[in-house]
Coordinates of C-alpha atoms and ligand atoms in Angstrom, one line a residue:
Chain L
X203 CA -10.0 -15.1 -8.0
X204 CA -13.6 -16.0 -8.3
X205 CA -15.7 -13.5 -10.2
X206 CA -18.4 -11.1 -8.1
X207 CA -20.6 -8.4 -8.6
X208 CA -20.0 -5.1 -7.3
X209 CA -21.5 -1.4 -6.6
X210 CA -20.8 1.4 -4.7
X211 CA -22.3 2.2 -1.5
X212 CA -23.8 5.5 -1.6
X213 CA -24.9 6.1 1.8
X214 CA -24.2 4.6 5.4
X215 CA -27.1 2.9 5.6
X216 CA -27.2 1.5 1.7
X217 CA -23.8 -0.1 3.3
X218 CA -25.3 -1.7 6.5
X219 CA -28.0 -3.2 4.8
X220 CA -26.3 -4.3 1.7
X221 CA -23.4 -5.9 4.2
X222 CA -26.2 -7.6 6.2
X223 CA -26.7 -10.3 3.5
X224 CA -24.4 -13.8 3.0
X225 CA -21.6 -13.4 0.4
X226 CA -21.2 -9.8 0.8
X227 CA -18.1 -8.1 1.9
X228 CA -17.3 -4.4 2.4
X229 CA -14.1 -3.3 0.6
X230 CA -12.1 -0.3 1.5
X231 CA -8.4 -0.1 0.7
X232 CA -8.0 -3.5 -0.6
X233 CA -5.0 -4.5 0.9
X234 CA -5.8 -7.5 2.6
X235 CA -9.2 -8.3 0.9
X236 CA -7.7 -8.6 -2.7
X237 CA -4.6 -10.6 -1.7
X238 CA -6.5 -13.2 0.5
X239 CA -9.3 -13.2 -2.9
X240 CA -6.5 -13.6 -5.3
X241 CA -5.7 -16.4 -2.8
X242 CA -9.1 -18.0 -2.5
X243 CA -9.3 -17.8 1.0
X244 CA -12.0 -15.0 0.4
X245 CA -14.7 -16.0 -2.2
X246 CA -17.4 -12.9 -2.0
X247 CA -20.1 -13.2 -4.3
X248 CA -20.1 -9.6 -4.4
X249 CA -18.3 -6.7 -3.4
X250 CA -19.5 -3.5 -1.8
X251 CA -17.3 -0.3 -2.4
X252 CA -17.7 1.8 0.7
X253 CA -14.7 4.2 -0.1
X254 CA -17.1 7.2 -0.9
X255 CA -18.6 7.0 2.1
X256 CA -18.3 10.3 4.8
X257 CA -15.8 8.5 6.8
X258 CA -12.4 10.3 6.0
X259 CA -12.0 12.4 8.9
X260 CA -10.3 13.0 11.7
X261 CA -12.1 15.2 14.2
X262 CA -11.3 16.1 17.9
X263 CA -15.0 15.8 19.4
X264 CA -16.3 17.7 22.6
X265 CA -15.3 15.8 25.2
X266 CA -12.0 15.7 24.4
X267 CA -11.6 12.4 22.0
X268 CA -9.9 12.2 18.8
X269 CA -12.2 11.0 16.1
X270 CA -10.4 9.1 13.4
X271 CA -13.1 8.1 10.5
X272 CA -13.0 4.4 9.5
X273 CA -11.9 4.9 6.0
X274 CA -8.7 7.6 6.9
X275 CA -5.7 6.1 5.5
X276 CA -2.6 4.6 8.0
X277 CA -0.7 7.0 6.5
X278 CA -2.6 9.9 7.0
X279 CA -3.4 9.1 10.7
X280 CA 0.7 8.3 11.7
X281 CA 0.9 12.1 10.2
X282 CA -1.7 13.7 11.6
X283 CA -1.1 16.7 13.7
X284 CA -3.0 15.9 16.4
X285 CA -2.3 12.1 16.4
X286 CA 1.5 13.3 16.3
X287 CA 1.0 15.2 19.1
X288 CA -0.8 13.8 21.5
X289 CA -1.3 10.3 20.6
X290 CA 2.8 9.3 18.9
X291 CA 2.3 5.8 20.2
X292 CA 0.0 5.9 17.5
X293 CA 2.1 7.3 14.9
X294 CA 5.3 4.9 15.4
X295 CA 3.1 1.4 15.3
X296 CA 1.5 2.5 12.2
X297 CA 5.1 3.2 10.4
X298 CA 6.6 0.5 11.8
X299 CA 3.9 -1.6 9.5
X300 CA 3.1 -2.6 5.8
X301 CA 4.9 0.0 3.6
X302 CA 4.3 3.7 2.4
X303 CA 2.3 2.6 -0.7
X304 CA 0.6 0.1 1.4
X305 CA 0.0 2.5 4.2
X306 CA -1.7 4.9 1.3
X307 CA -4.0 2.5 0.5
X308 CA -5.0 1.0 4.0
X309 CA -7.5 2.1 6.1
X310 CA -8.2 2.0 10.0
X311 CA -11.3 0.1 9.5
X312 CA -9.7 -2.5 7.2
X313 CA -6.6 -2.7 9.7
X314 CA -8.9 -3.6 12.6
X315 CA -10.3 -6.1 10.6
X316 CA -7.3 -7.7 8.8
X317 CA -6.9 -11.6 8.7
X318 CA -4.2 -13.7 10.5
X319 CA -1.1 -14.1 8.5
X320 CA -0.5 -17.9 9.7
X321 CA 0.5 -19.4 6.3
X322 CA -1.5 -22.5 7.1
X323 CA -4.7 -20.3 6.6
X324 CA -3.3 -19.0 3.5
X325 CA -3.0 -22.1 2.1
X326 CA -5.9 -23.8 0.7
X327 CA -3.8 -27.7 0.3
X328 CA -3.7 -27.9 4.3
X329 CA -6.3 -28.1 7.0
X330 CA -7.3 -24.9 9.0
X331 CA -10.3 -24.3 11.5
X332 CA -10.2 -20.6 11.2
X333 CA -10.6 -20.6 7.5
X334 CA -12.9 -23.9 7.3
X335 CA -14.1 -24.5 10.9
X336 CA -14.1 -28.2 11.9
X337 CA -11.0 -28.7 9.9
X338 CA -8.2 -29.1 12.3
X339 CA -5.2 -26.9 12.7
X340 CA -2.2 -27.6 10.8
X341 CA 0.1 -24.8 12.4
X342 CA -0.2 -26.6 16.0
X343 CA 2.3 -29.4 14.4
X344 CA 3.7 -27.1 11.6
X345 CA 5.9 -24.0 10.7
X346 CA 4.6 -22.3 13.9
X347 CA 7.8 -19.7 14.4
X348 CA 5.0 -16.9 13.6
X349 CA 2.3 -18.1 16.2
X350 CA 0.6 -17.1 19.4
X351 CA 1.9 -18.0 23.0
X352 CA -0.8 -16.6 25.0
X353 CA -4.6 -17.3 24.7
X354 CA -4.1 -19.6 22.2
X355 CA -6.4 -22.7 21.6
X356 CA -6.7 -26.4 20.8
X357 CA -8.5 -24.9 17.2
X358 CA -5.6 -22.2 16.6
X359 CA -2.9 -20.4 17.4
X360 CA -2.9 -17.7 14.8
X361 CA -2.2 -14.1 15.7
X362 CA -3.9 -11.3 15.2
X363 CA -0.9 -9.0 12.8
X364 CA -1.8 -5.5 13.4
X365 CA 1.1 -2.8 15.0
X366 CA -2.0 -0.7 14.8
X367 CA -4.2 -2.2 17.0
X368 CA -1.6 -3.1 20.0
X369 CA -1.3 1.1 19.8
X370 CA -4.9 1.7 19.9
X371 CA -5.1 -1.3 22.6
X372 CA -2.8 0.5 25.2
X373 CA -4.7 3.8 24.4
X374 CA -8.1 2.0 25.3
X375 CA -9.3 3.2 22.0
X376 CA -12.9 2.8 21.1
X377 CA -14.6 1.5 18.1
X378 CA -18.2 3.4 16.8
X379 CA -20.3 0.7 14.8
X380 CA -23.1 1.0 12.8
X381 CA -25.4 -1.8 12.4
X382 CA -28.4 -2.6 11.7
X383 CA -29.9 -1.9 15.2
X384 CA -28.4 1.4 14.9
X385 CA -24.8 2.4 15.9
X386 CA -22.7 1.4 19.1
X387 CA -19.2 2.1 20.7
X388 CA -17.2 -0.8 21.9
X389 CA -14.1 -0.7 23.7
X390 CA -11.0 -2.2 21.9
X391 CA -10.5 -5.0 24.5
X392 CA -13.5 -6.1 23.6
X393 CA -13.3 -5.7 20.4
X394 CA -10.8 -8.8 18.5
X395 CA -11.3 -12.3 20.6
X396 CA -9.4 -15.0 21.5
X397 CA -10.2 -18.4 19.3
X398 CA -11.9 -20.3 21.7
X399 CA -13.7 -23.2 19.8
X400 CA -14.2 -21.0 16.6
X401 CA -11.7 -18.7 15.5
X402 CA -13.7 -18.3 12.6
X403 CA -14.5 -15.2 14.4
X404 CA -11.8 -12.8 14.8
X405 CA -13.8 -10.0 16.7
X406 CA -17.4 -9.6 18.2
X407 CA -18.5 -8.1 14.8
X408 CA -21.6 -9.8 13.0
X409 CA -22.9 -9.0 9.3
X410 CA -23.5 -5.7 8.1
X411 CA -21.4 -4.3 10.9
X412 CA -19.6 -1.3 9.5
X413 CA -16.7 0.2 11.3
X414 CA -17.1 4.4 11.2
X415 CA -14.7 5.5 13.4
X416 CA -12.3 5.0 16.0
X417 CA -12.0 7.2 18.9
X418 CA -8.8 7.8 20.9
X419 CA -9.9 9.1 24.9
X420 CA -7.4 12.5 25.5
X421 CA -5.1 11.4 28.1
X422 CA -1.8 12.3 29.0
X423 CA 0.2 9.6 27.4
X424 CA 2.2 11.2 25.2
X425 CA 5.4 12.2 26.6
X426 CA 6.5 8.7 27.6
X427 CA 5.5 6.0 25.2
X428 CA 7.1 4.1 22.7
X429 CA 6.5 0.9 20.2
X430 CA 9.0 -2.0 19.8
X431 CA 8.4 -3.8 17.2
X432 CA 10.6 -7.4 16.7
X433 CA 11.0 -8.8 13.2
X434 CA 12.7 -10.6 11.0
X435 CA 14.0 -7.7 8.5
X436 CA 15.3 -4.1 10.0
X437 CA 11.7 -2.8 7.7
X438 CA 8.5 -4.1 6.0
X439 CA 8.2 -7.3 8.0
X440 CA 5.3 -8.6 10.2
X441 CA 6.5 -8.5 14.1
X442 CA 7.4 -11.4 15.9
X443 CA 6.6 -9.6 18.8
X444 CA 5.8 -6.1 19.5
X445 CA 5.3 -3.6 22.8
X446 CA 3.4 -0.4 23.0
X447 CA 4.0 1.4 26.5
X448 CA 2.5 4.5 27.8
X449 CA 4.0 5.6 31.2
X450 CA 3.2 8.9 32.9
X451 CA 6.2 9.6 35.3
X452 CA 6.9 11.4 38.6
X453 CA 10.3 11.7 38.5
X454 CA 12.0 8.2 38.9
X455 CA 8.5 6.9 39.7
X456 CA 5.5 5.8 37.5
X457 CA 2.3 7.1 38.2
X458 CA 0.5 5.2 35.6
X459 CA 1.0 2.8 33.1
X460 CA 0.1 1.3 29.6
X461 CA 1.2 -1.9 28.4
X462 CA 0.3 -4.4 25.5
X463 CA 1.5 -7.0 23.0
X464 CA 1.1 -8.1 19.8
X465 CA 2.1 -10.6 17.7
X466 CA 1.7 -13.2 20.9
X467 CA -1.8 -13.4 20.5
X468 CA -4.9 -13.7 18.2
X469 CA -6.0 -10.3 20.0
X470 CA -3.4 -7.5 21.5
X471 CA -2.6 -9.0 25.1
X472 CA -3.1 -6.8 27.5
X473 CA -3.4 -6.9 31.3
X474 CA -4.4 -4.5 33.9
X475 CA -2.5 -6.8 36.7
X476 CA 0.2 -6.0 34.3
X477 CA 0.1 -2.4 34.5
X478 CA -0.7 -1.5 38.1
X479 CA 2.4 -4.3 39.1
X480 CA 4.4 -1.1 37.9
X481 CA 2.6 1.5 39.4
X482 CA 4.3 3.6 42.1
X483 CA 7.7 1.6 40.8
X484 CA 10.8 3.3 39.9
X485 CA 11.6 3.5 36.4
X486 CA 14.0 0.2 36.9
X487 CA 14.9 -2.9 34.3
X488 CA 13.7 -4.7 38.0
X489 CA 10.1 -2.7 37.8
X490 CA 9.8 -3.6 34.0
X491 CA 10.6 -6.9 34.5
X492 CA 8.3 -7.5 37.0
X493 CA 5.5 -6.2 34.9
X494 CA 6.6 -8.6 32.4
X495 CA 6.5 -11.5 34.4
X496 CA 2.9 -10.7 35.3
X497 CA 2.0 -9.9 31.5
X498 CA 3.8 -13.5 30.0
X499 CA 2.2 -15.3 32.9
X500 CA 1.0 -18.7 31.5
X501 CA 2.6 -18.1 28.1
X502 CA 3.0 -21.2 25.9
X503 CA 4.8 -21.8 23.2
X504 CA 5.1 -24.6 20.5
X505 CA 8.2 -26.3 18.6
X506 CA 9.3 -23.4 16.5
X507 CA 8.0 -20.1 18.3
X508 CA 9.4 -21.1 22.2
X509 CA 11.9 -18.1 21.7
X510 CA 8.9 -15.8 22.0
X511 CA 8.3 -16.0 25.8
X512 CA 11.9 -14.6 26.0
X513 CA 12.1 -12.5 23.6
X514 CA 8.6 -10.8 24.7
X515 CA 10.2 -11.0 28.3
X516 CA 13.1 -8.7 27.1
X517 CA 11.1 -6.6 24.5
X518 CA 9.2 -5.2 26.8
X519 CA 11.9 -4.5 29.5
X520 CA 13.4 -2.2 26.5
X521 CA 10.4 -0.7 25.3
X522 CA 9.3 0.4 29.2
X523 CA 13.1 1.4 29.1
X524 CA 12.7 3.5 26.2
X525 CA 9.6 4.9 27.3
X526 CA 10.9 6.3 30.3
X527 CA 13.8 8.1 28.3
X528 CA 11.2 9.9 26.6
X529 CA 9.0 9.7 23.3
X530 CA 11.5 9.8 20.5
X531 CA 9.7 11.6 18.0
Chain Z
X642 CA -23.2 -0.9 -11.6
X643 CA -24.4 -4.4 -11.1
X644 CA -23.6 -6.3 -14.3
X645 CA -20.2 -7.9 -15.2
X646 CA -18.8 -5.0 -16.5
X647 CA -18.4 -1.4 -15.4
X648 CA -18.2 1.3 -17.0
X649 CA -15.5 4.2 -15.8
X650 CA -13.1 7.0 -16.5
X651 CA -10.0 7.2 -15.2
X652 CA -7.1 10.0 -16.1
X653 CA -3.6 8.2 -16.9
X654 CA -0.7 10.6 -17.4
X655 CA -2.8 13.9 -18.4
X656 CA -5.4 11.8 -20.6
X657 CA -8.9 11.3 -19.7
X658 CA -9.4 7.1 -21.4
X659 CA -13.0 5.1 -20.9
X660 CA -13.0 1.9 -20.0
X661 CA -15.6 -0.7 -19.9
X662 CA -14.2 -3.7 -17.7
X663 CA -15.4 -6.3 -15.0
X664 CA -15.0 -5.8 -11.1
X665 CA -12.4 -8.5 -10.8
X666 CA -9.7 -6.1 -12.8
X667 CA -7.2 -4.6 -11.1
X668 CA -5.5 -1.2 -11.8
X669 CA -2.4 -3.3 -12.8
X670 CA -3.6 -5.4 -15.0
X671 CA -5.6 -2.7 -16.6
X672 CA -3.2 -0.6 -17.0
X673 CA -0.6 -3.3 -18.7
X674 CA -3.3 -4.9 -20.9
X675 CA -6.5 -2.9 -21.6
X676 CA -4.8 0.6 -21.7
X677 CA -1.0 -0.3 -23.0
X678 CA 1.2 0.6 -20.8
X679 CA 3.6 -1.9 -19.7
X680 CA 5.8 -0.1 -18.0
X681 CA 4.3 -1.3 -14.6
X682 CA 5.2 -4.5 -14.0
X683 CA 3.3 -7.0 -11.6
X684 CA 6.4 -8.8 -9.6
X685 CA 4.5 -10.9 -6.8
X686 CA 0.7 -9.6 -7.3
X687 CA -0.1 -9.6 -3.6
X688 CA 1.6 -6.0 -2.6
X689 CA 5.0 -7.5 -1.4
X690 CA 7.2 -6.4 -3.7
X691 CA 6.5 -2.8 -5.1
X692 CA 7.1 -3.7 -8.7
X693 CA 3.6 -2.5 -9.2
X694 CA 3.8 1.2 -7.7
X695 CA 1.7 3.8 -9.3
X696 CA 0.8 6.9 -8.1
X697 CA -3.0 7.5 -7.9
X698 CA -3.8 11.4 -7.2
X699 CA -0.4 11.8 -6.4
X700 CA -0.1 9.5 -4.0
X701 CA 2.4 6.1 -4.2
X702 CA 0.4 2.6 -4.3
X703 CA 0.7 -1.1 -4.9
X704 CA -1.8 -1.1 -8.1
X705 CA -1.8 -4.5 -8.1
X706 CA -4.2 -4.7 -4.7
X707 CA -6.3 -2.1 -6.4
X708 CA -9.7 -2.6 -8.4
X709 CA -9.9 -0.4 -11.3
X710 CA -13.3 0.2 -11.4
X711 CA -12.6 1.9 -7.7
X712 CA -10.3 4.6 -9.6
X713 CA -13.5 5.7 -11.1
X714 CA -12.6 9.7 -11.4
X715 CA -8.8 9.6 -10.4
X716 CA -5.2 10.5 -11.6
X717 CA -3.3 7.8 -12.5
X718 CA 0.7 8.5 -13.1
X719 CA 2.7 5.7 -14.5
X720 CA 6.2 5.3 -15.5
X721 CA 5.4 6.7 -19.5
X722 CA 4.1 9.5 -17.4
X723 CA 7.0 10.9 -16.0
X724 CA 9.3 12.2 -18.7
X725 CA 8.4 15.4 -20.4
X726 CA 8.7 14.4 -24.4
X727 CA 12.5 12.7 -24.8
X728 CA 13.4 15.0 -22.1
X729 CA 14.0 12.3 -18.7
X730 CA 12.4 12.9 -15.6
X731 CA 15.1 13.7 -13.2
X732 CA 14.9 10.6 -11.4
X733 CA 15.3 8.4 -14.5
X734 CA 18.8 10.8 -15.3
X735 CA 19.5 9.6 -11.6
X736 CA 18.9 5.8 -12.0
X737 CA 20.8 5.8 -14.9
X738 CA 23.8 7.7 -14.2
X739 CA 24.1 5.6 -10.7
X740 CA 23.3 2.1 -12.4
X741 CA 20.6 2.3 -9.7
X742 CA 19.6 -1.3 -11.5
X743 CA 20.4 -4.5 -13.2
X744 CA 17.9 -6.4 -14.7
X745 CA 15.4 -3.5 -14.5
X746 CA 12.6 -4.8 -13.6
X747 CA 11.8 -3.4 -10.1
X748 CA 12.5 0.0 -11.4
X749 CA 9.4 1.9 -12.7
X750 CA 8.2 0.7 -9.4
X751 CA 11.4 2.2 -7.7
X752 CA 10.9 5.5 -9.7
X753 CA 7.2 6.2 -9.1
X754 CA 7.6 5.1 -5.4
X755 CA 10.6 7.8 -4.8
X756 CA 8.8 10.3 -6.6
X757 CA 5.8 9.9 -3.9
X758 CA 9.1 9.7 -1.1
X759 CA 10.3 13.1 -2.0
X760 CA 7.0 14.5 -2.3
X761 CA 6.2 12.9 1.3
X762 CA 9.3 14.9 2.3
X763 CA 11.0 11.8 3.4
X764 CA 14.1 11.6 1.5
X765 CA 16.1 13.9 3.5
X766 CA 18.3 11.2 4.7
X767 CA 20.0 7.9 4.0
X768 CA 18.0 6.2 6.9
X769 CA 15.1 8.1 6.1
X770 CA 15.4 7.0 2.4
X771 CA 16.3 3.3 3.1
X772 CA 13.1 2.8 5.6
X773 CA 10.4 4.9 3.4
X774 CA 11.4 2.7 0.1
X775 CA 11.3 -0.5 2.0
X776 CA 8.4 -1.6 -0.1
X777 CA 10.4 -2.0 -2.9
X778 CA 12.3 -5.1 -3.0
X779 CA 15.4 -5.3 -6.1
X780 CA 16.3 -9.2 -6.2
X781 CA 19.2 -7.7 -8.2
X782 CA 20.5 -5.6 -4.8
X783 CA 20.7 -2.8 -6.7
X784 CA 20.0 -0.7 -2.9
X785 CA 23.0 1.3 -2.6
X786 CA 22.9 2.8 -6.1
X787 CA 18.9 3.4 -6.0
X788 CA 19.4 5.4 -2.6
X789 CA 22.7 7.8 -4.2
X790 CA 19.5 8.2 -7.5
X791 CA 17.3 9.2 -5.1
X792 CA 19.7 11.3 -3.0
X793 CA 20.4 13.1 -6.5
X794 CA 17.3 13.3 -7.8
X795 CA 15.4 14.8 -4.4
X796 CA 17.0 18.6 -4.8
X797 CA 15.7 18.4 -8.8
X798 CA 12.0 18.5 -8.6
Ligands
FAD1245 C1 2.8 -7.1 2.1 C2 2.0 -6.6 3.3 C3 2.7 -6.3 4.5 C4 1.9 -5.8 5.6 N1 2.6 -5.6 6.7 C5 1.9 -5.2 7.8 C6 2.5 -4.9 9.1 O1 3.7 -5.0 9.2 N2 1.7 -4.5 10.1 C7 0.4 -4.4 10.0 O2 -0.3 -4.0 10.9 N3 -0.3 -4.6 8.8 C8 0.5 -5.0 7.7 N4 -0.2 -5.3 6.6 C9 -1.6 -5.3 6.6 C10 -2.3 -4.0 6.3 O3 -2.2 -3.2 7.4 C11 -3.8 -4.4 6.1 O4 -3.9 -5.1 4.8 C12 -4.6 -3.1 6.0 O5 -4.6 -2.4 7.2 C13 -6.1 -3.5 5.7 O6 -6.8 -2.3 5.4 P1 -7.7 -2.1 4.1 O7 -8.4 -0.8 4.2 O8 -6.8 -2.3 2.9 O9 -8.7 -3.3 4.3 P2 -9.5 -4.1 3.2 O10 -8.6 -5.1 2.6 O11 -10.3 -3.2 2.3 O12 -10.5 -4.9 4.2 C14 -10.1 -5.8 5.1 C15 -11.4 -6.3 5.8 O13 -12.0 -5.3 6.5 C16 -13.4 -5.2 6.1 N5 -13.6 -3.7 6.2 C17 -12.9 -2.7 5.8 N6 -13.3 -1.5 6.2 C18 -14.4 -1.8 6.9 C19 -15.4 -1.0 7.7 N7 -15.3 0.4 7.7 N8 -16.4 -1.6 8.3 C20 -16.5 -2.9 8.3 N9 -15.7 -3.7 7.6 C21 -14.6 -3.2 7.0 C22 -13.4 -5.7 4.7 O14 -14.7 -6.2 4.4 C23 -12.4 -6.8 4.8 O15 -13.0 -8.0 5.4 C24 0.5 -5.7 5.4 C25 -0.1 -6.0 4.2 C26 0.6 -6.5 3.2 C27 -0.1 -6.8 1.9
FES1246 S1 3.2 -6.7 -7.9 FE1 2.2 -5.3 -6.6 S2 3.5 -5.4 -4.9 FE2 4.4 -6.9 -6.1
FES1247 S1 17.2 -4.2 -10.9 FE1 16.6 -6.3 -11.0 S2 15.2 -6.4 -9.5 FE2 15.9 -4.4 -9.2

């Protein structure tokens, strides 16, 4: 690891305009910071500790929103109460990743902003456009059983690895920002990005930007949602591909519907078409696959990772399955 | 705090020590070699394996992804911190009288990651024991006997 300086932030805006400069990262739990340092993929010249920040709440606001403060720990949100109760889609993609000590330590602002785990970006002897743009891509002609079939690029096809944010993606969660023109809300769609010509850039987030919150809209998603997540291990794995489905259900019909992917693309996948194919559909394998159809349209995979496109195809037919049957809490 | 070094307290098993290290430190290796205490062992160093589990105000954690000059003010618990003089903690009667390991070395993590489990309430089951100490890996495959420890141990504390 390369030495750095470090200091505590003491207030909000010590943070923003401490983060504004080059060499400077925020660090909250750690968890991916310190590994991808240890791996000199990160090289901070310094460090800024924002831990002791006022961000470790979660608060329901008055219009109805959850407010789930940037430095609450995974843990602490998949057990919350009121993310238990009204938001469980929530709850089950943040157990189904990392681990309980890891969870403890992870935050929702550092999960938002964790890196790919394409092992071609991890590794410093081989050529990557993400991690040193202009480079190439070595995972287009390499290992690439863990990569993205949808919205990938000619410069990458890394995925983004969160569970968490395919959750917050079919809940149309919101992130708060503070910057250093003042603080802003954007919508999680908008939030991650697809690599384009520089996946350097993993969302729409520039320097200084500091993540304070996540807000979850109250809806009525809760009694019909699941998360499937695929992997190679029954626990503690990264997905291969994973659904989170919201349905709200009149009888054997849908009224509504949620829908989105992850470990397909460098951002959740999502699409509205998607959702409103199974709207007004009976709660059928025929209806759910339909909706997948719509959702995999103009998927592509490469030598290793083909097996996705099915395997998505069928994962979400279960998950929308599952869904219907009723949120197993 | 701008220098190399930092200067913080940290509380590690009951007793309040001062240290004076750089940033780049983490609790693991601070703990094994500036405050003694080798019972934590560093397996993979990147949070995959669990050898590394402390518990840090009272909750489980890979120490080996955590800066120690961040514990500034905190409780650290270790494995030297769990028995009570020569008296075992009841998870260490547990390990040993199910041969809950081999070669060993996975096991302080094992023990201070179940002792966060059963306070988390999540070791009333098999299942629910077997998913909520997947990040604890034992190359030995010493599973089956760890879970019958824990099973044992869980009504003791
Ligand atoms: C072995 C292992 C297995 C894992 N498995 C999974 C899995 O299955 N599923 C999954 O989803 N995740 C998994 N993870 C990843 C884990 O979820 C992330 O490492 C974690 O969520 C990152 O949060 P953090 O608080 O530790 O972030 P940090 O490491 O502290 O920070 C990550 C990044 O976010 C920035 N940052 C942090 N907070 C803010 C903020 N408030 N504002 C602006 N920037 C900020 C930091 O500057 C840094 O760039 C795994 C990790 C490990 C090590
Ligand atoms: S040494 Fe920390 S998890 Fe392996
Ligand atoms: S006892 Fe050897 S690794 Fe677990």
């Amino acid at each position: 690891m390369k030495k750095f300086a470090f200091n505590r932030a003491e207030t909000l805006e010590d943070a923003v305009s401490a983060g504004a400069s080059a060499g400077v990262r925020f660090i909250a739990g750690g968890t991916n910071l310190i590994d991808l340092m240890k791996e000199n993929v990160e090289r901070p010249d310094r460090l800024v500790d924002i831990t002791r920040l006022p961000l470790g709440e979660v608060k329901r606001q008055a219009d109805g929103s959850l407010s789930l403060g940037a430095l609450v720990s995974n843990a602490a949100v998949a057990e919350h109460p009121l993310v238990r109760g009204h938001y469980p889609l929530l709850s089950l993609a943040l157990l189904s990743g990392a681990s309980p000590q890891l969870r403890n330590l992870a935050t929702v602002g550092g999960n938002l902003l964790q890196r790919t785990r394409c092992c071609y970006f991890y590794d410093l002897a081989t050529v990557c456009n993400k991690r040193t743009p202009q480079t190439g891509c070595a995972a287009r002609n390499g290992i690439n059983r863990q990569h993205a079939i949808l919205g990938h690029s000619q410069a990458c096809i890394a995925v983004h690895p969160s569970d968490m944010c395919v959750a917050l993606a079919a809940l149309e969660a919101r992130v708060r920002v503070l910057g250093r023109q003042g603080e802003r809300t954007i919508p999680i769609a908008d939030f991650h990005r697809l690599p384009g010509n520089e996946p350097e850039f993993d969302t729409i987030l520039r320097a200084g930007d500091l993540i304070t919150a996540v807000e979850l809209p109250s809806n009525d998603w809760s009694e019909h949602s699941h998360y499937l997540k695929i992997r190679d291990r029954a626990s503690y794995a990264f997905a291969l591909v994973s659904v989170a489905v919201a349905l709200q259900l009149d009888g054997e019909y849908i009224v509504e519907a949620r829908l989105a992917l992850g470990g397909v693309a460098h951002k959740p996948w999502r699409l509205e078409s998607a959702e409103l194919a199974l709207r007004g559909q009976r709660t059928s394998n025929s209806s759910y696959q339909r909706a997948a159809e719509t959702l995999l349209q103009g998927a592509e995979g490469f030598e290793h990772n083909r097996f996705k496109i099915e395997l998505a195809r069928r994962a979400i037919v279960r998950a929308c399955a599952e869904a219907a049957k009723g949120t197993r809490r | 705090m701008d220098d190399a070094s930092s200067s913080f307290e940290i509380t590690i098993n009951g007793t309040k020590r001062h240290f004076n290290v750089e940033p780049w430190v983490t609790l693991l290796d601070l703990l094994r070699e500036r405050a003694g205490l080798t019972g934590t062992k560093k397996g993979c160093d990147h949070g995959q394996c669990g050898a590394c589990t402390v518990l840090v105000d009272g909750q489980r954690v890979n120490s080996c992804l955590m800066l120690a000059v961040m514990q500034d003010g905190k409780e650290v618990t270790t494995i030297e911190g769990l028995a009570a003089g020569n008296e075992l903690h009841p998870l260490q009667r547990g390990f040993i009288q199910h041969d809950a390991f081999q070669c060993g070395y996975c096991t302080p993590g094992q023990i201070c990651s179940a002792l966060g489990l059963i306070r988390e309430g999540k070791a009333d089951s098999v299942d629910s024991i077997r998913e909520f100490m997947s990040g604890n890996l034992c190359r030995c495959g010493a599973y089956s006997n760890i879970v019958a420890a824990i099973e044992q141990a869980r009504g003791q504390l």
